[in-house]
Amino acid sequence: DLYVSMSSPDAIPSGPIVPTAVDEAVRATAGVSRVVEGQWAYATIDDELVSIQGVADGSNAVTLASLPADVRAGLLAGDGVALSKALGTTLGVTAGDSIDLPTPTGVQNVRVLDLVDYINAAGGTMAISLESMQRFYDRPGATYLEITVDGDVAAVQDSLRSTLPPEAFVYTGAAALEGTSAAIRQSGALAIALQWIVALVAAVALLNTLTLSVLERRRELGVLRAMGGGRGTLARMVLAEALSVGIVGGVLGLIIGAGLQYLSTLILGASIGIPVQYNASWTVLLYGLVALGLSLLGSAPPAVHASRLNIVDAIAAD
């Protein structure tokens, strides 16, 4: 329900250690039914920066909850560690192998119990028992506290904030998720904004191309008018040209875009350590229609210009 750490919700609570006074105050707060300690730390293994989470029994950490029951029991007993699949692939290890973990107390040889789909907080993620982590890093205590509330979460949160020192952060699980998700949403919003900027630039480029095409064919268009071609005919010619560009460009854009999106999905899954499913939706056709609409929109001014050409001036043009 709540977390307490000395780090802000938008950062991994790798330190400093929660003071004993804060820990005791949390446990003494009315409405707090359970407190589970945990730690985060970092280590460099074979040039890979690895984020390590020390978990204890009763923790709701994903690194623990994702494990099968037998592996979870072995990890909590200190029999070994669990690695993200991406990290295991990078290090070339599988379940049952051993790796050397550099720590402040020396290099520790630990057994890999399982490879799991963990999000890569750094170059990879590792789960280890809290007791082993405290011993290896010579760092008793916790860098964060998981708090289960019996009753009104908001009331307990307000009570903790009024009791604990200002340097202690008290936040909900939703706030922790919000902090870690904000950067992802910002990247997504930036990508969408860039897409529409590119679409606008493409529409302006098409407008410029069609306008130049009309200007370069003034004599041709003037001859057509002199032979009986109506203003509407010339306008439809320009619109048909833009329509063909829109159809061809839209189809090519859908094909190339779908291929690039598939590759991006593979790269995203490899970078975060969790397989991302690629699903093509019929809504992608909407982008094809948007491309067609932009083509027609960009062709409107040149079409109007072509329909208003003066026959004599057009034929006399160089």
Short mmCIF file of C-alpha atoms in Angstrom, two decimals:
data_model
loop_
_atom_site.label_atom_id
_atom_site.label_comp_id
_atom_site.label_asym_id
_atom_site.label_seq_id
_atom_site.Cartn_x
_atom_site.Cartn_y
_atom_site.Cartn_z
CA ASP A 1 0.00 0.00 0.00
CA LEU A 2 2.79 2.42 0.91
CA TYR A 3 6.53 2.78 0.60
CA VAL A 4 8.95 4.67 2.81
CA SER A 5 12.46 5.44 1.63
CA MET A 6 15.03 8.18 1.72
CA SER A 7 14.83 8.48 -2.11
CA SER A 8 12.14 10.19 -4.17
CA PRO A 9 9.44 8.02 -5.82
CA ASP A 10 10.90 8.60 -9.30
CA ALA A 11 14.25 7.04 -8.37
CA ILE A 12 15.28 3.50 -7.49
CA PRO A 13 15.77 3.51 -3.69
CA SER A 14 19.36 2.26 -3.67
CA GLY A 15 20.27 4.40 -0.68
CA PRO A 16 20.72 5.83 1.83
CA ILE A 17 19.64 3.35 4.49
CA VAL A 18 16.37 4.08 6.27
CA PRO A 19 17.34 5.27 9.78
CA THR A 20 16.40 3.04 12.69
CA ALA A 21 14.29 5.82 14.19
CA VAL A 22 12.25 6.05 10.98
CA ASP A 23 11.80 2.28 10.86
CA GLU A 24 10.57 2.21 14.46
CA ALA A 25 8.23 5.14 13.90
CA VAL A 26 6.70 3.42 10.87
CA ARG A 27 6.10 0.19 12.78
CA ALA A 28 4.53 2.11 15.67
CA THR A 29 2.08 4.03 13.46
CA ALA A 30 -1.57 3.11 13.88
CA GLY A 31 -2.99 1.28 10.86
CA VAL A 32 0.32 -0.25 9.76
CA SER A 33 -0.20 -4.01 9.81
CA ARG A 34 3.04 -5.19 8.21
CA VAL A 35 6.46 -3.79 7.30
CA VAL A 36 8.81 -5.65 4.96
CA GLU A 37 12.36 -4.43 4.45
CA GLY A 38 14.13 -4.35 1.11
CA GLN A 39 17.29 -3.03 -0.51
CA TRP A 40 18.47 -1.94 -3.94
CA ALA A 41 22.11 -1.76 -4.99
CA TYR A 42 24.26 -1.85 -8.10
CA ALA A 43 27.17 -3.99 -9.23
CA THR A 44 29.25 -4.30 -12.39
CA ILE A 45 29.44 -7.87 -13.72
CA ASP A 46 31.51 -8.43 -16.88
CA ASP A 47 31.20 -4.73 -17.74
CA GLU A 48 27.42 -4.86 -17.32
CA LEU A 49 25.81 -2.53 -14.77
CA VAL A 50 23.36 -4.68 -12.84
CA SER A 51 20.62 -3.46 -10.49
CA ILE A 52 20.22 -5.83 -7.55
CA GLN A 53 17.14 -6.06 -5.35
CA GLY A 54 17.37 -7.68 -1.95
CA VAL A 55 13.97 -9.13 -1.07
CA ALA A 56 12.59 -10.64 2.13
CA ASP A 57 9.76 -13.05 2.83
CA GLY A 58 6.40 -11.32 2.44
CA SER A 59 7.64 -8.80 -0.10
CA ASN A 60 5.38 -7.85 -2.99
CA ALA A 61 8.37 -7.08 -5.21
CA VAL A 62 7.93 -8.21 -8.81
CA THR A 63 11.40 -9.74 -8.72
CA LEU A 64 10.11 -12.15 -6.07
CA ALA A 65 6.51 -12.59 -7.19
CA SER A 66 7.62 -13.57 -10.72
CA LEU A 67 9.47 -16.63 -9.46
CA PRO A 68 8.06 -20.15 -9.23
CA ALA A 69 7.35 -21.26 -5.66
CA ASP A 70 10.37 -23.57 -5.39
CA VAL A 71 12.76 -20.97 -6.81
CA ARG A 72 11.28 -18.30 -4.53
CA ALA A 73 11.87 -20.49 -1.49
CA GLY A 74 15.45 -21.19 -2.55
CA LEU A 75 16.17 -17.51 -3.17
CA LEU A 76 14.77 -16.46 0.23
CA ALA A 77 16.87 -19.19 1.86
CA GLY A 78 19.99 -17.68 0.28
CA ASP A 79 20.65 -20.59 -2.09
CA GLY A 80 21.26 -18.33 -5.08
CA VAL A 81 19.97 -15.47 -7.22
CA ALA A 82 17.53 -14.91 -10.05
CA LEU A 83 18.53 -12.96 -13.15
CA SER A 84 16.63 -11.21 -15.89
CA LYS A 85 16.68 -13.25 -19.08
CA ALA A 86 18.42 -10.45 -20.97
CA LEU A 87 21.20 -10.36 -18.38
CA GLY A 88 21.53 -14.14 -18.46
CA THR A 89 21.89 -14.02 -22.24
CA THR A 90 24.50 -11.26 -22.00
CA LEU A 91 26.52 -13.16 -19.39
CA GLY A 92 26.04 -16.47 -21.19
CA VAL A 93 24.60 -18.27 -18.16
CA THR A 94 21.55 -20.42 -17.52
CA ALA A 95 19.81 -21.79 -14.44
CA GLY A 96 22.25 -23.89 -12.46
CA ASP A 97 25.37 -21.95 -13.48
CA SER A 98 27.35 -19.75 -11.12
CA ILE A 99 28.54 -16.17 -11.49
CA ASP A 100 30.99 -14.00 -9.58
CA LEU A 101 29.29 -11.08 -7.87
CA PRO A 102 31.67 -8.25 -6.85
CA THR A 103 30.67 -6.75 -3.51
CA PRO A 104 32.28 -4.50 -0.86
CA THR A 105 33.13 -7.65 1.13
CA GLY A 106 34.81 -9.34 -1.84
CA VAL A 107 33.78 -11.36 -4.87
CA GLN A 108 30.93 -13.73 -4.03
CA ASN A 109 30.28 -16.80 -6.16
CA VAL A 110 26.50 -17.17 -6.38
CA ARG A 111 24.36 -19.78 -8.10
CA VAL A 112 21.79 -18.78 -10.72
CA LEU A 113 18.46 -20.29 -9.69
CA ASP A 114 16.35 -19.05 -12.60
CA LEU A 115 16.13 -16.60 -15.50
CA VAL A 116 12.98 -14.48 -15.40
CA ASP A 117 11.37 -11.73 -17.46
CA TYR A 118 12.47 -8.78 -15.33
CA ILE A 119 12.54 -5.19 -16.51
CA ASN A 120 16.15 -4.13 -16.95
CA ALA A 121 16.51 -1.22 -14.53
CA ALA A 122 20.12 -0.90 -15.75
CA GLY A 123 22.06 -3.35 -17.91
CA GLY A 124 20.19 -6.14 -16.15
CA THR A 125 18.32 -7.04 -12.98
CA MET A 126 19.12 -9.50 -10.20
CA ALA A 127 17.05 -10.66 -7.24
CA ILE A 128 18.77 -11.90 -4.08
CA SER A 129 17.71 -12.57 -0.52
CA LEU A 130 17.83 -9.53 1.71
CA GLU A 131 19.92 -11.38 4.28
CA SER A 132 22.54 -12.25 1.66
CA MET A 133 22.56 -8.71 0.35
CA GLN A 134 22.99 -7.22 3.82
CA ARG A 135 25.90 -9.58 4.45
CA PHE A 136 27.60 -9.19 1.06
CA TYR A 137 27.30 -5.39 1.08
CA ASP A 138 27.95 -5.06 4.80
CA ARG A 139 24.86 -2.86 4.94
CA PRO A 140 22.27 -3.82 7.58
CA GLY A 141 18.80 -2.37 7.45
CA ALA A 142 16.82 -1.39 4.37
CA THR A 143 16.86 1.24 1.66
CA TYR A 144 13.06 1.08 1.46
CA LEU A 145 10.13 -0.27 3.46
CA GLU A 146 7.05 -1.96 2.03
CA ILE A 147 4.06 -1.12 4.19
CA THR A 148 0.75 -2.95 4.30
CA VAL A 149 -2.07 -0.89 5.75
CA ASP A 150 -5.08 -2.13 7.67
CA GLY A 151 -7.70 0.53 6.98
CA ASP A 152 -7.53 3.92 5.27
CA VAL A 153 -4.30 4.16 3.26
CA ALA A 154 -4.55 7.94 2.86
CA ALA A 155 -4.98 8.45 6.59
CA VAL A 156 -1.96 6.29 7.40
CA GLN A 157 0.06 8.11 4.74
CA ASP A 158 -0.84 11.49 6.27
CA SER A 159 0.04 10.18 9.72
CA LEU A 160 3.44 8.94 8.53
CA ARG A 161 4.20 12.22 6.79
CA SER A 162 3.45 14.16 9.95
CA THR A 163 5.50 11.81 12.11
CA LEU A 164 8.57 11.10 9.97
CA PRO A 165 11.33 13.64 9.26
CA PRO A 166 10.99 15.67 6.03
CA GLU A 167 13.86 13.82 4.31
CA ALA A 168 11.84 10.58 4.46
CA PHE A 169 9.55 10.01 1.47
CA VAL A 170 6.17 8.35 1.98
CA TYR A 171 4.40 7.37 -1.22
CA THR A 172 1.86 4.89 -2.51
CA GLY A 173 2.50 2.06 -4.92
CA ALA A 174 0.60 4.04 -7.54
CA ALA A 175 2.96 6.97 -7.03
CA ALA A 176 5.97 4.68 -7.43
CA LEU A 177 4.51 3.35 -10.67
CA GLU A 178 3.79 6.89 -11.83
CA GLY A 179 7.38 7.92 -11.16
CA THR A 180 8.85 5.05 -13.17
CA SER A 181 6.29 5.39 -15.97
CA ALA A 182 6.61 9.15 -16.50
CA ALA A 183 9.75 8.89 -18.64
CA ILE A 184 8.14 6.22 -20.83
CA ARG A 185 5.04 8.35 -21.39
CA GLN A 186 7.16 11.39 -22.20
CA SER A 187 9.08 9.40 -24.80
CA GLY A 188 5.83 8.16 -26.31
CA ALA A 189 4.36 11.67 -26.45
CA LEU A 190 7.54 12.95 -28.10
CA ALA A 191 7.39 10.18 -30.71
CA ILE A 192 3.75 11.00 -31.52
CA ALA A 193 4.55 14.71 -31.79
CA LEU A 194 7.42 13.94 -34.17
CA GLN A 195 5.07 11.81 -36.30
CA TRP A 196 2.65 14.69 -36.78
CA ILE A 197 5.47 17.13 -37.46
CA VAL A 198 6.78 14.81 -40.18
CA ALA A 199 3.25 14.53 -41.61
CA LEU A 200 2.89 18.32 -41.68
CA VAL A 201 6.28 18.73 -43.36
CA ALA A 202 5.29 16.09 -45.93
CA ALA A 203 2.05 17.96 -46.67
CA VAL A 204 3.94 21.23 -47.17
CA ALA A 205 6.47 19.46 -49.40
CA LEU A 206 3.66 18.00 -51.50
CA LEU A 207 2.02 21.42 -51.76
CA ASN A 208 5.31 22.88 -52.98
CA THR A 209 5.85 20.05 -55.48
CA LEU A 210 2.38 20.30 -56.98
CA THR A 211 2.57 24.09 -57.14
CA LEU A 212 5.86 23.91 -59.06
CA SER A 213 4.37 21.25 -61.31
CA VAL A 214 1.48 23.56 -62.21
CA LEU A 215 3.79 26.52 -62.82
CA GLU A 216 6.11 24.46 -65.03
CA ARG A 217 3.16 23.22 -67.13
CA ARG A 218 1.41 26.54 -67.58
CA ARG A 219 1.73 26.42 -71.38
CA GLU A 220 0.47 22.81 -71.48
CA LEU A 221 -2.46 23.69 -69.29
CA GLY A 222 -3.18 26.81 -71.36
CA VAL A 223 -3.26 24.70 -74.55
CA LEU A 224 -5.70 22.30 -72.91
CA ARG A 225 -7.90 25.23 -71.99
CA ALA A 226 -7.69 26.60 -75.54
CA MET A 227 -8.75 23.18 -76.91
CA GLY A 228 -11.89 23.24 -74.80
CA GLY A 229 -10.75 21.91 -71.46
CA GLY A 230 -12.78 23.36 -68.62
CA ARG A 231 -11.50 24.81 -65.40
CA GLY A 232 -12.84 21.80 -63.54
CA THR A 233 -10.88 19.46 -65.80
CA LEU A 234 -7.59 21.13 -64.93
CA ALA A 235 -8.42 21.09 -61.24
CA ARG A 236 -9.31 17.39 -61.42
CA MET A 237 -6.01 16.67 -63.18
CA VAL A 238 -4.03 18.16 -60.30
CA LEU A 239 -6.23 16.41 -57.74
CA ALA A 240 -5.82 13.07 -59.53
CA GLU A 241 -2.06 13.51 -59.51
CA ALA A 242 -2.13 14.24 -55.78
CA LEU A 243 -4.47 11.30 -55.22
CA SER A 244 -2.07 8.93 -56.94
CA VAL A 245 0.82 10.27 -54.87
CA GLY A 246 -1.27 9.84 -51.72
CA ILE A 247 -2.27 6.26 -52.54
CA VAL A 248 1.24 5.14 -53.48
CA GLY A 249 2.82 7.01 -50.57
CA GLY A 250 0.19 5.75 -48.13
CA VAL A 251 0.61 2.10 -49.13
CA LEU A 252 4.41 2.33 -49.05
CA GLY A 253 4.23 4.17 -45.73
CA LEU A 254 2.04 1.48 -44.18
CA ILE A 255 4.32 -1.32 -45.34
CA ILE A 256 7.57 0.38 -44.32
CA GLY A 257 6.04 1.73 -41.10
CA ALA A 258 4.72 -1.69 -40.06
CA GLY A 259 8.15 -3.21 -40.70
CA LEU A 260 9.93 -0.51 -38.71
CA GLN A 261 7.42 -0.84 -35.87
CA TYR A 262 8.04 -4.59 -35.74
CA LEU A 263 11.79 -4.02 -35.53
CA SER A 264 11.25 -1.34 -32.87
CA THR A 265 9.18 -3.82 -30.85
CA LEU A 266 12.00 -6.36 -30.96
CA ILE A 267 14.55 -3.72 -29.94
CA LEU A 268 12.30 -2.47 -27.13
CA GLY A 269 11.84 -5.98 -25.76
CA ALA A 270 15.58 -6.61 -25.86
CA SER A 271 16.37 -3.30 -24.16
CA ILE A 272 13.89 -3.54 -21.28
CA GLY A 273 14.28 -7.30 -20.80
CA ILE A 274 10.62 -8.18 -21.25
CA PRO A 275 9.14 -9.63 -24.48
CA VAL A 276 6.83 -7.10 -26.11
CA GLN A 277 4.09 -8.54 -28.30
CA TYR A 278 3.67 -6.95 -31.73
CA ASN A 279 0.03 -6.67 -32.74
CA ALA A 280 -0.96 -5.03 -36.00
CA SER A 281 -4.32 -3.28 -35.65
CA TRP A 282 -6.77 -2.26 -38.34
CA THR A 283 -6.44 1.27 -36.99
CA VAL A 284 -3.17 1.54 -38.96
CA LEU A 285 -5.39 2.04 -42.01
CA LEU A 286 -6.40 5.34 -40.43
CA TYR A 287 -2.86 6.59 -41.02
CA GLY A 288 -3.19 5.64 -44.68
CA LEU A 289 -6.38 7.68 -44.89
CA VAL A 290 -4.64 10.57 -43.13
CA ALA A 291 -1.85 10.43 -45.73
CA LEU A 292 -4.45 10.49 -48.49
CA GLY A 293 -6.23 13.41 -46.83
CA LEU A 294 -2.99 15.37 -46.50
CA SER A 295 -2.26 14.76 -50.18
CA LEU A 296 -5.63 16.14 -51.21
CA LEU A 297 -5.31 19.04 -48.79
CA GLY A 298 -1.89 19.92 -50.19
CA SER A 299 -3.21 19.73 -53.75
CA ALA A 300 -6.11 22.12 -53.18
CA PRO A 301 -4.20 25.42 -53.71
CA PRO A 302 -2.39 24.20 -56.89
CA ALA A 303 -5.68 22.84 -58.26
CA VAL A 304 -7.41 26.17 -57.70
CA HIS A 305 -4.44 27.98 -59.31
CA ALA A 306 -4.56 25.69 -62.34
CA SER A 307 -8.30 26.22 -62.82
CA ARG A 308 -7.85 30.01 -62.79
CA LEU A 309 -5.07 30.22 -65.36
CA ASN A 310 -5.57 32.84 -68.05
CA ILE A 311 -5.41 31.06 -71.43
CA VAL A 312 -3.45 33.80 -73.25
CA ASP A 313 -0.95 34.32 -70.44
CA ALA A 314 -0.48 30.58 -70.01
CA ILE A 315 0.23 29.93 -73.71
CA ALA A 316 2.62 32.88 -73.88
CA ALA A 317 4.60 31.63 -70.88
CA ASP A 318 8.16 30.42 -71.47
#
